[in-house]
Amino acid sequence: MDGVFGAFIGYSYRGFTLETGFYGNYTSRPFIGYDYATYKISRTSGSSGSSDMNSWVIPLRFGKEILFFKNRFFLKPEAGIIAVFARDYSANQPNSGWGQNVSPFPGYPYFTPSGPDSTRAYFYRASKSNFGIETAFSFGYRFKEKADIYFKGTYQSSFAPLSYDVITHYSENETVYATSTQTGDAFLFQIGLKYFIGKRE
């Protein structure tokens, strides 16, 4: 659960809407506990994040308002495309990393495993920009054709991976390599207030 901030403008004609704007997505990864003796995964209360994981998003979305109950309430499905830009993209990668039973700090090129089972991962941003899709559904209440208060749920997905982890696991018997990719799939939930700056058609 992370914060999202931004703003948008739009145009409405006979219930059809066109909107664009920008917002910033903040990303963090939860810390997961893994017991190498019992092979069990456990949740933890911690998480980590860095600016190189975050994105600027510019949407272009189309929607249709469905009014009911004397035009006081509305439902609105939307769909569109998004442009995704890395906030702090750097060609000098990896940007960050994580580890279990490994020292020193993630990202350092040399380390010594501190136990018979140790895992180290390096985080890479796949590219500076990307594109994807966005679908949304909202419902709300309209105040005298002047403003809306609404609740909105949005799903986003990128066409290509935004980032990936290169993972190395060391055990007594072998070394295992793996790659974990993140495509930016996300659900966003918001409560918003929208004000009409012009005459509604």
Coordinates of C-alpha atoms in Angstrom, one line a residue, residues 27-31 46-50 53 97-98:
T27 CA 6.5 1.6 -5.1
S28 CA 7.9 -0.5 -2.3
R29 CA 8.5 -4.2 -1.8
P30 CA 7.5 -6.1 1.3
F31 CA 10.1 -8.0 3.3
G46 CA 8.7 -4.3 7.0
S47 CA 9.1 -3.0 3.5
S48 CA 11.7 -1.1 1.4
G49 CA 11.5 1.3 -1.4
S50 CA 13.7 3.7 -3.4
M53 CA 11.4 2.1 -8.3
G97 CA 19.2 -4.8 -4.1
W98 CA 18.2 -7.0 -1.2

